[in-house]
PDB file of C-alpha atoms in Angstrom:
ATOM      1  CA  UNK U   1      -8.222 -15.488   0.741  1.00 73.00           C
ATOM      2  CA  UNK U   2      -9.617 -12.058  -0.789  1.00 80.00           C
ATOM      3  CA  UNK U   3      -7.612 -11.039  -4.126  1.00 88.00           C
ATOM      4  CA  UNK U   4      -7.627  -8.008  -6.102  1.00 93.00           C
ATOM      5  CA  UNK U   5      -7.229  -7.610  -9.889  1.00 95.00           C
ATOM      6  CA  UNK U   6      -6.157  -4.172 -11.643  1.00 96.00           C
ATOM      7  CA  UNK U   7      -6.561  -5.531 -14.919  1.00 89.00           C
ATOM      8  CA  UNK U   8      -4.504  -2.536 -16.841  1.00 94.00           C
ATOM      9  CA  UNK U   9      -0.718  -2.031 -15.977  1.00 94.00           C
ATOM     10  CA  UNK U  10      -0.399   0.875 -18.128  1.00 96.00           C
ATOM     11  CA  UNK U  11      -3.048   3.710 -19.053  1.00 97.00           C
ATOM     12  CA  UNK U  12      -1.380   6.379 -20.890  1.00 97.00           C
ATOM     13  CA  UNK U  13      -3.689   9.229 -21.486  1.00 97.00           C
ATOM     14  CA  UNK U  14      -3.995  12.642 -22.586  1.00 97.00           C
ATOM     15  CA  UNK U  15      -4.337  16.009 -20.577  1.00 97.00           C
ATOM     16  CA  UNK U  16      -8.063  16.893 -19.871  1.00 97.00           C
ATOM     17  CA  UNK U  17      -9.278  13.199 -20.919  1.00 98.00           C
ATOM     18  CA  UNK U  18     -11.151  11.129 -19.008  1.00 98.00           C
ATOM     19  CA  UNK U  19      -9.788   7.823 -17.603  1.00 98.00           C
ATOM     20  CA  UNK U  20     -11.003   5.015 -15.922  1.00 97.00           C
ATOM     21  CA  UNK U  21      -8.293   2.570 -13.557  1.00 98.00           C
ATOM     22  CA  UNK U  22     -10.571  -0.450 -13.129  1.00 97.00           C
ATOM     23  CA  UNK U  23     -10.311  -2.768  -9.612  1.00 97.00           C
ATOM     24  CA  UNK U  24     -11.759  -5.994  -9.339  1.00 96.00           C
ATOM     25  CA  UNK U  25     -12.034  -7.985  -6.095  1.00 93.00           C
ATOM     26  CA  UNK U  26     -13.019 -11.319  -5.184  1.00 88.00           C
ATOM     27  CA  UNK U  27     -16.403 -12.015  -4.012  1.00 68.00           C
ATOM     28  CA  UNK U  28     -17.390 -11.469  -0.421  1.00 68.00           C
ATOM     29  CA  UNK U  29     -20.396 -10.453   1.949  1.00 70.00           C
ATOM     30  CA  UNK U  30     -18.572  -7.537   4.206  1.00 80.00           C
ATOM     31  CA  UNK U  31     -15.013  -5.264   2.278  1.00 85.00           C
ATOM     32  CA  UNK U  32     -14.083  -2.248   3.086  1.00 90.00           C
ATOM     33  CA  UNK U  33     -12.332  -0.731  -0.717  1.00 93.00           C
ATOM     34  CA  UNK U  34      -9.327   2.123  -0.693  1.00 95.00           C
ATOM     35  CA  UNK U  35      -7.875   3.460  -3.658  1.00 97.00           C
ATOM     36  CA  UNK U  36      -3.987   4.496  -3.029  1.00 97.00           C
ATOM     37  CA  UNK U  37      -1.326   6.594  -5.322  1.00 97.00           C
ATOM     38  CA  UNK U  38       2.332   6.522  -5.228  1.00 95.00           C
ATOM     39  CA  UNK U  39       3.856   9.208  -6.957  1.00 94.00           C
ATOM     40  CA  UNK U  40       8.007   8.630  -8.090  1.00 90.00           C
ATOM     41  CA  UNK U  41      10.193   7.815  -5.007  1.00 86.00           C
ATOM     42  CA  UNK U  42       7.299   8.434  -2.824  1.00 89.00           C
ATOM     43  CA  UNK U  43       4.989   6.434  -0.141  1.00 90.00           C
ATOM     44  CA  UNK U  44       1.972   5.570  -1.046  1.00 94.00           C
ATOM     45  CA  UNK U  45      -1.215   8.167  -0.089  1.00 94.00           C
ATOM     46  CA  UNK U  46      -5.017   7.276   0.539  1.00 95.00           C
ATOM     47  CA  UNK U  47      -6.696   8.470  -2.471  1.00 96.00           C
ATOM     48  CA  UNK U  48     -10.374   7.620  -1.077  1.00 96.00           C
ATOM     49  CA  UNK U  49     -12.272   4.587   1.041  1.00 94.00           C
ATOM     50  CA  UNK U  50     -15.484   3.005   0.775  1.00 93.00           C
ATOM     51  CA  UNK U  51     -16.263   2.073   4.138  1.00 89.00           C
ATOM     52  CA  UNK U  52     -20.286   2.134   3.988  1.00 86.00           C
ATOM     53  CA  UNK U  53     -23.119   4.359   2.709  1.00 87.00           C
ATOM     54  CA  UNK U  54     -23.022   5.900  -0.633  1.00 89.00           C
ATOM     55  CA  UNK U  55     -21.377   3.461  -3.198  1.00 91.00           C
ATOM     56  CA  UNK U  56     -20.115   6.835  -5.094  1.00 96.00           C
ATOM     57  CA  UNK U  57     -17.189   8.023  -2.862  1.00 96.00           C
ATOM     58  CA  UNK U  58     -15.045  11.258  -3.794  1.00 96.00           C
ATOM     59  CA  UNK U  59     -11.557  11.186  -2.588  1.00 95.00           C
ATOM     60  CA  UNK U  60      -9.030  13.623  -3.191  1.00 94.00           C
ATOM     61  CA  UNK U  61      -7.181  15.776  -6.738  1.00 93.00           C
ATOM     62  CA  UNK U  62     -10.948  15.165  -8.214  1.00 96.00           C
ATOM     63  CA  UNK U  63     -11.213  11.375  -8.251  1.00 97.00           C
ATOM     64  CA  UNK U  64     -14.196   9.596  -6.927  1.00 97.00           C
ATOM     65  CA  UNK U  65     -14.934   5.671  -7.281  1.00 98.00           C
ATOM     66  CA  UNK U  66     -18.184   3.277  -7.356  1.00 95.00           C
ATOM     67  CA  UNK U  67     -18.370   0.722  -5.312  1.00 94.00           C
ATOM     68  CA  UNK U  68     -20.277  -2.190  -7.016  1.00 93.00           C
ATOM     69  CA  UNK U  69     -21.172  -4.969  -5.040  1.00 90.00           C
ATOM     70  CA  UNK U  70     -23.010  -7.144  -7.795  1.00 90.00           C
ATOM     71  CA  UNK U  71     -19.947  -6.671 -10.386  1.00 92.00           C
ATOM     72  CA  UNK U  72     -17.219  -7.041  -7.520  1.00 92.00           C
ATOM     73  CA  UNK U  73     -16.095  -3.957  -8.899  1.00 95.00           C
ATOM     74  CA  UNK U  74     -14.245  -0.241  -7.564  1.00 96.00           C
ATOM     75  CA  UNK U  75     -13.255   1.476 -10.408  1.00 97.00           C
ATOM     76  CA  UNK U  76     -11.261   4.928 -10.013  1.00 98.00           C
ATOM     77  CA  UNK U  77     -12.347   7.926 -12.325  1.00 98.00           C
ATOM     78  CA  UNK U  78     -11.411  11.322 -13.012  1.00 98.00           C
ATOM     79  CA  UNK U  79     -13.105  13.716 -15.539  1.00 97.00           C
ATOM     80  CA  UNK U  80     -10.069  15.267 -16.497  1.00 97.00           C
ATOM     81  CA  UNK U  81      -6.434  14.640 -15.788  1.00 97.00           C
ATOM     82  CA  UNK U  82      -3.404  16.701 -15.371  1.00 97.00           C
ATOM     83  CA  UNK U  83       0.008  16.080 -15.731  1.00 96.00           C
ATOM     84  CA  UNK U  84       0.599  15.680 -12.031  1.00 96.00           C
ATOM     85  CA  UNK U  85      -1.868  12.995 -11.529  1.00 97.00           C
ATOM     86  CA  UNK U  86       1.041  10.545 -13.383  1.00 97.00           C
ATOM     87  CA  UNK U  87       1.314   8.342 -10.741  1.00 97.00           C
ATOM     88  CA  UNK U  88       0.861   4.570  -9.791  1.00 96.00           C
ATOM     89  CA  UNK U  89      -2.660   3.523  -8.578  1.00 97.00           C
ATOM     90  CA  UNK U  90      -3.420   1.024  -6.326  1.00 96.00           C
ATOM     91  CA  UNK U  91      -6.781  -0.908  -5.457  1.00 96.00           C
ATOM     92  CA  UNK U  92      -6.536  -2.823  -1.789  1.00 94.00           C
ATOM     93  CA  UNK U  93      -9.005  -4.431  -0.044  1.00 91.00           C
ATOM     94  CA  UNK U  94      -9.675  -5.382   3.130  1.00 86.00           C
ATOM     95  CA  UNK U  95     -12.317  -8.932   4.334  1.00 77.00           C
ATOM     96  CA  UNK U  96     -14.025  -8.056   7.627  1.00 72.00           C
ATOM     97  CA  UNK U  97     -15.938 -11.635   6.848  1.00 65.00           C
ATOM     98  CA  UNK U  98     -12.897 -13.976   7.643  1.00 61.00           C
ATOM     99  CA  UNK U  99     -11.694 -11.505  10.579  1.00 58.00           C
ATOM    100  CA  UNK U 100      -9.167  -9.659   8.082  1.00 58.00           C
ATOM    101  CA  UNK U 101      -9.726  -5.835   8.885  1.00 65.00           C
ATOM    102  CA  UNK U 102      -6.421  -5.525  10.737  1.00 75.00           C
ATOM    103  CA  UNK U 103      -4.658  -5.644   7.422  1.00 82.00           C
ATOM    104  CA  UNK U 104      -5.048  -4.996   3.453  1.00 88.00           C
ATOM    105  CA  UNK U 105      -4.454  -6.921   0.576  1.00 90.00           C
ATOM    106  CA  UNK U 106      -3.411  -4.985  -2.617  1.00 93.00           C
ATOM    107  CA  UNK U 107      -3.436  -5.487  -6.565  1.00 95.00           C
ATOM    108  CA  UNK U 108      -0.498  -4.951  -8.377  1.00 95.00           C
ATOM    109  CA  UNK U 109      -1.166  -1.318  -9.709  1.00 96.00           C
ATOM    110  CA  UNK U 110      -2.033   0.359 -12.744  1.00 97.00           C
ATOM    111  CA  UNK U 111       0.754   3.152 -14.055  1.00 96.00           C
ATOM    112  CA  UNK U 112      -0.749   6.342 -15.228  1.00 97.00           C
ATOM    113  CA  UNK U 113       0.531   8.339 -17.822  1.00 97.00           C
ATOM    114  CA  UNK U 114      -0.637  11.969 -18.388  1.00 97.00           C
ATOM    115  CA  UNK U 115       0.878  13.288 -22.101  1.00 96.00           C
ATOM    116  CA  UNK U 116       0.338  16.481 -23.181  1.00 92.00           C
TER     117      UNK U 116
ATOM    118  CA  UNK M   1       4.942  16.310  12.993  1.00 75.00           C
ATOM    119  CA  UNK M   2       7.179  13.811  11.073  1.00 82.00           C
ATOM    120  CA  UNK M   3       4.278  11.180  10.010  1.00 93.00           C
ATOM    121  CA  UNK M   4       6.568   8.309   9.812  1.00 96.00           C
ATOM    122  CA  UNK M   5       9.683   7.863   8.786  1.00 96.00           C
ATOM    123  CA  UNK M   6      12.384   5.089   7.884  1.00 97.00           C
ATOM    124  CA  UNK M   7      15.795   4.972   7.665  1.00 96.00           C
ATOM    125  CA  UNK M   8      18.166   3.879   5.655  1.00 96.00           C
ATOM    126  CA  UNK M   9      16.608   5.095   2.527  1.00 96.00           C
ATOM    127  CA  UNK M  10      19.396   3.085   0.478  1.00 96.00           C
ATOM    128  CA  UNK M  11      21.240   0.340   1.261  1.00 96.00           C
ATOM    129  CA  UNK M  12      23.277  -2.404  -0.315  1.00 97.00           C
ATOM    130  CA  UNK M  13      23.589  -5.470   1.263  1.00 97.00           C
ATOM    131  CA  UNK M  14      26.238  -8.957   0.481  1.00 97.00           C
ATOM    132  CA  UNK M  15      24.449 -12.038   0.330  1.00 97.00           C
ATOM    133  CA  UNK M  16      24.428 -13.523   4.017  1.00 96.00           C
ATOM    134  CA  UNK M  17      24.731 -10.119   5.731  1.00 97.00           C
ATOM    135  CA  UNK M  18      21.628  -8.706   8.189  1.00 96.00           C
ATOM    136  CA  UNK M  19      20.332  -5.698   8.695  1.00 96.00           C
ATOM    137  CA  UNK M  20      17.695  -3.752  10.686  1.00 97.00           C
ATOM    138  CA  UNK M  21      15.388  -1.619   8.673  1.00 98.00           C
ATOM    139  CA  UNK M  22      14.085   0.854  11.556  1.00 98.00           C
ATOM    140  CA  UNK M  23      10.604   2.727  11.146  1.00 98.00           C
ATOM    141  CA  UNK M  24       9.169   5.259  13.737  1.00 97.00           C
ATOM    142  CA  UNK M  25       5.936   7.397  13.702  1.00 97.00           C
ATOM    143  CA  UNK M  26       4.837  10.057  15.850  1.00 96.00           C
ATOM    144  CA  UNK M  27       0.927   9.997  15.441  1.00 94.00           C
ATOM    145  CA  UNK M  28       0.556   7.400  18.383  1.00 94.00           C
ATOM    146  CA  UNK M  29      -0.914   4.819  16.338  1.00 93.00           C
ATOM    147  CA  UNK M  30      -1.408   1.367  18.018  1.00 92.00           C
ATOM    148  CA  UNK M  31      -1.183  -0.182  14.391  1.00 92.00           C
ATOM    149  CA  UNK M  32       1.935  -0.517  12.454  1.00 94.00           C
ATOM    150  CA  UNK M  33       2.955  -2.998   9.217  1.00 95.00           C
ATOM    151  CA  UNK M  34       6.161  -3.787   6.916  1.00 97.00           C
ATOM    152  CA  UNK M  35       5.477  -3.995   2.932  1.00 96.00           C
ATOM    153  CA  UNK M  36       7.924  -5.117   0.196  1.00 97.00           C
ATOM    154  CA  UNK M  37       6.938  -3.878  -3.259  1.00 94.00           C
ATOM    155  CA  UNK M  38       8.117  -5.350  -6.596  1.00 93.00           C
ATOM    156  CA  UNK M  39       7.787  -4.233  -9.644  1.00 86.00           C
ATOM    157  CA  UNK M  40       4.471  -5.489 -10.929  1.00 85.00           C
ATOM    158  CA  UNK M  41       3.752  -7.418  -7.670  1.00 88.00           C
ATOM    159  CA  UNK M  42       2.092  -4.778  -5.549  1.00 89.00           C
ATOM    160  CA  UNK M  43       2.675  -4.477  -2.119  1.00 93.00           C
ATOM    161  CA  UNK M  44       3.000  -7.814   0.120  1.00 94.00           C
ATOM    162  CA  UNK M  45       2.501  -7.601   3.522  1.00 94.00           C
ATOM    163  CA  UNK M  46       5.817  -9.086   5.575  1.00 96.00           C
ATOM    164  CA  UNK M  47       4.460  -8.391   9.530  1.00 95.00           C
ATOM    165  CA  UNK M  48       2.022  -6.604  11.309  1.00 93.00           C
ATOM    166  CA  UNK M  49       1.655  -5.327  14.872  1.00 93.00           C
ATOM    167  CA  UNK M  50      -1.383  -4.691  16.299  1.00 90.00           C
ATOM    168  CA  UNK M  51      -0.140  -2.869  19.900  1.00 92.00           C
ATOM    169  CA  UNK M  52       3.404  -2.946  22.066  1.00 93.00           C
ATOM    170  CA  UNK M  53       4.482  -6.591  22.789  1.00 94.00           C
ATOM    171  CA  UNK M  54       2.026  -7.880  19.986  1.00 93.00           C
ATOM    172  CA  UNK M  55       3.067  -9.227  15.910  1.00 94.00           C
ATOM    173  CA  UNK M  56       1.588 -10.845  13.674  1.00 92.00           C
ATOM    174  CA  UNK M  57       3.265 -12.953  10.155  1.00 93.00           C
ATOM    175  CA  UNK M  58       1.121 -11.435   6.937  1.00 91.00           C
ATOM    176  CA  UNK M  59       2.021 -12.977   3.372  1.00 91.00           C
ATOM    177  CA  UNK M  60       5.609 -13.054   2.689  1.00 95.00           C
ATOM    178  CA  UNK M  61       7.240 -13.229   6.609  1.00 96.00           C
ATOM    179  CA  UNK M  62       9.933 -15.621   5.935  1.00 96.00           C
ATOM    180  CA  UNK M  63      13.521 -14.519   5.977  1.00 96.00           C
ATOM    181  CA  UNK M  64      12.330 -11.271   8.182  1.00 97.00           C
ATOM    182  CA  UNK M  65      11.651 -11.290  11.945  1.00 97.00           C
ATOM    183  CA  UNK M  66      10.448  -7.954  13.931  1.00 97.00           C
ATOM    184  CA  UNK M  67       9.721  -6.627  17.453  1.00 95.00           C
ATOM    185  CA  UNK M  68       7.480  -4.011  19.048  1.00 96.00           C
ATOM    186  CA  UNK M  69       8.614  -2.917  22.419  1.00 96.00           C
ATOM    187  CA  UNK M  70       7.193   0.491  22.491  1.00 96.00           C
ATOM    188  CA  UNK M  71       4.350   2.182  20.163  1.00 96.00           C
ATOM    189  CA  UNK M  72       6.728   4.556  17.834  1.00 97.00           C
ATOM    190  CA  UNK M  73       9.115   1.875  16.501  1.00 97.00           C
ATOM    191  CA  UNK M  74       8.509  -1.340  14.261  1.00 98.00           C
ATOM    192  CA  UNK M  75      11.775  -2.621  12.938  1.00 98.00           C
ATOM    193  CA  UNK M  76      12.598  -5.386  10.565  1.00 98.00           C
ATOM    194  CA  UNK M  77      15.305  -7.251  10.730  1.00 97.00           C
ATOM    195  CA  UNK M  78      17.172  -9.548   7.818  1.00 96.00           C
ATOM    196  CA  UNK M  79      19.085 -12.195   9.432  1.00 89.00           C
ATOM    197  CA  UNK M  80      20.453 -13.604   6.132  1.00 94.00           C
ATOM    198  CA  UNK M  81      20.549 -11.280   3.336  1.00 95.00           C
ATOM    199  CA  UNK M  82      19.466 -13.167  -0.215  1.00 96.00           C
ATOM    200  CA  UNK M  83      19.087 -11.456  -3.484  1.00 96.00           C
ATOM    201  CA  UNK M  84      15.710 -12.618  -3.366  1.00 96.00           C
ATOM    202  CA  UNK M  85      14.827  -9.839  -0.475  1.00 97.00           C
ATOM    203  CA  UNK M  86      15.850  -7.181  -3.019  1.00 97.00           C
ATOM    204  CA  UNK M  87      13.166  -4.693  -3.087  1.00 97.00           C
ATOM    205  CA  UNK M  88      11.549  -1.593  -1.677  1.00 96.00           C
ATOM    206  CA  UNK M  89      10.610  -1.931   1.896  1.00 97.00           C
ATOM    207  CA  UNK M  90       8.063   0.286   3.351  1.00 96.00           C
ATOM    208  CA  UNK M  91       6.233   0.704   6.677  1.00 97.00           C
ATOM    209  CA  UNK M  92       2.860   2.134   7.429  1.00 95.00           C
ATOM    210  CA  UNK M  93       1.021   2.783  10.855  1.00 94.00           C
ATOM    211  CA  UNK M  94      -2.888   3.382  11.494  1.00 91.00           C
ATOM    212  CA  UNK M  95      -4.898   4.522  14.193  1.00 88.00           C
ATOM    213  CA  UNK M  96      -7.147   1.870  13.824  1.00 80.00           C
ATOM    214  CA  UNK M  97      -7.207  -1.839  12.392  1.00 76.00           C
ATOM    215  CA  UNK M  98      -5.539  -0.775   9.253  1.00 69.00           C
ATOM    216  CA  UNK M  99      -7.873  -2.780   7.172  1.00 75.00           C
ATOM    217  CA  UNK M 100     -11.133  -0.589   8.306  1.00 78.00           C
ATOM    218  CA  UNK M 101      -9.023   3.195   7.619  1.00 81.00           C
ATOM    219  CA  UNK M 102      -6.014   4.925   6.344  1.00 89.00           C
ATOM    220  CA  UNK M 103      -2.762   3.428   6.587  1.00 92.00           C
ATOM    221  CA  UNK M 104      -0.028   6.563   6.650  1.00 94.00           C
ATOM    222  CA  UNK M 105       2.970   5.233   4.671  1.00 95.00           C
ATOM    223  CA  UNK M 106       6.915   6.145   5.173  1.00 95.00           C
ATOM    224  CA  UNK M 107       9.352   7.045   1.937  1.00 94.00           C
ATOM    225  CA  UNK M 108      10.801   3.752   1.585  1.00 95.00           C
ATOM    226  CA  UNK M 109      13.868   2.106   1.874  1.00 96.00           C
ATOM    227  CA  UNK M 110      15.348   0.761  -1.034  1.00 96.00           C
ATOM    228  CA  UNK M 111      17.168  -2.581  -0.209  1.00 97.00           C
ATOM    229  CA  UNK M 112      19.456  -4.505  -2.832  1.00 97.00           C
ATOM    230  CA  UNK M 113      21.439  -7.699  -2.167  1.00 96.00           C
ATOM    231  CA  UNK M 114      24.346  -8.695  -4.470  1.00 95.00           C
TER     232      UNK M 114
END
């Protein structure tokens, strides 16, 4: 079964840093990658997909991901954060190779902090 | 349009009691799922429906059954409330296999069971 790892709970960072939520997902031939964000008492929100094509894909607020197929990676990165991009991130993936695109499987989410 | 939506958004259940979370969504989307999140757990899936008439079990389905008679509503039902089923509950719906596109996600409900 496919499995996702968001190695960081936490990231606390400053405004106008950089950060970096990393996503790690078990090996397979054929995924399709989405980046989520829940923000307090909310529903969670597509961020951005990688579906095919580019492995850089820009989502929405400024983020934009790489899709790495030799690492098994999708890391999430933003040049510069603002307060209102405190929110909880979430990796999911989805396995077309075992028939799995009707549904997702998600990591456990990394909590961003934005301080001033 | 209301996206989807899910009501109760709070509720407090006894230990053996049921309940029917009800979730609804206006965007005519064959594709509709039930989530539990924990804290540092992520989202599980619970059930799945794929069309009217047709569900699926995903990760965590026991203590939960649902139905899908028409295309707007996916509720869950709790026969027998247990303190382990305390969580946030939510729904989603997609226009396609939710695993290939965006999955549009209701508020929540938050469920506890004392």
């Amino acid at each position: 079964a496919q499995s996702v790892t968001q190695l960081d709970s936490q990231v606390p960072v400053f405004e106008e840093a950089p950060v970096e939520l990393r996503c790690n997902y078990s090996s397979s031939v054929s995924v399709y990658l989405f980046w989520y964000v829940q923000y307090p008492n909310q529903g969670l929100q597509l961020l951005l997909k990688y579906l095919s094509g580019s492995t850089l894909v820009k989502g929405i607020n400024g983020f934009e991901a790489e899709f790495n197929k030799s690492q098994t990676s999708f890391h999430l990165r933003k040049p510069s954060v603002h307060i209102s991009d405190t929110a909880e991130y979430f990796c999911a993936v989805s396995d077309l190779t075992t028939g799995g695109g009707n549904k997702l499987t998600f990591g456990t989410g990394t909590q961003l902090k934005v301080e001033l | 349009n209301a996206g989807v939506t899910q009501t109760p958004k709070f509720r407090i259940l006894k230990i053996g009691q049921s309940m029917t979370l009800q979730c609804a969504q206006d965007m005519n989307h064959n594709y509709m799922y039930w989530y539990r999140q924990d804290p540092g757990m992520g989202l599980k899936l619970i059930y799945y429906s794929v069309g009217a008439g047709i569900t699926d079990k995903g990760e965590v389905p026991n203590g939960y059954n649902v139905s899908r008679s028409t295309t707007e509503d996916f509720p869950l039902r709790l026969e027998l409330a247990a303190p382990s089923q305390t969580s946030v509950y939510f729904c989603a719906s997609s226009s396609v296999a939710g695993g290939t596109d965006t999955q549009y996600f209701g508020p929540g409900t938050r469920l506890t069971v004392l």
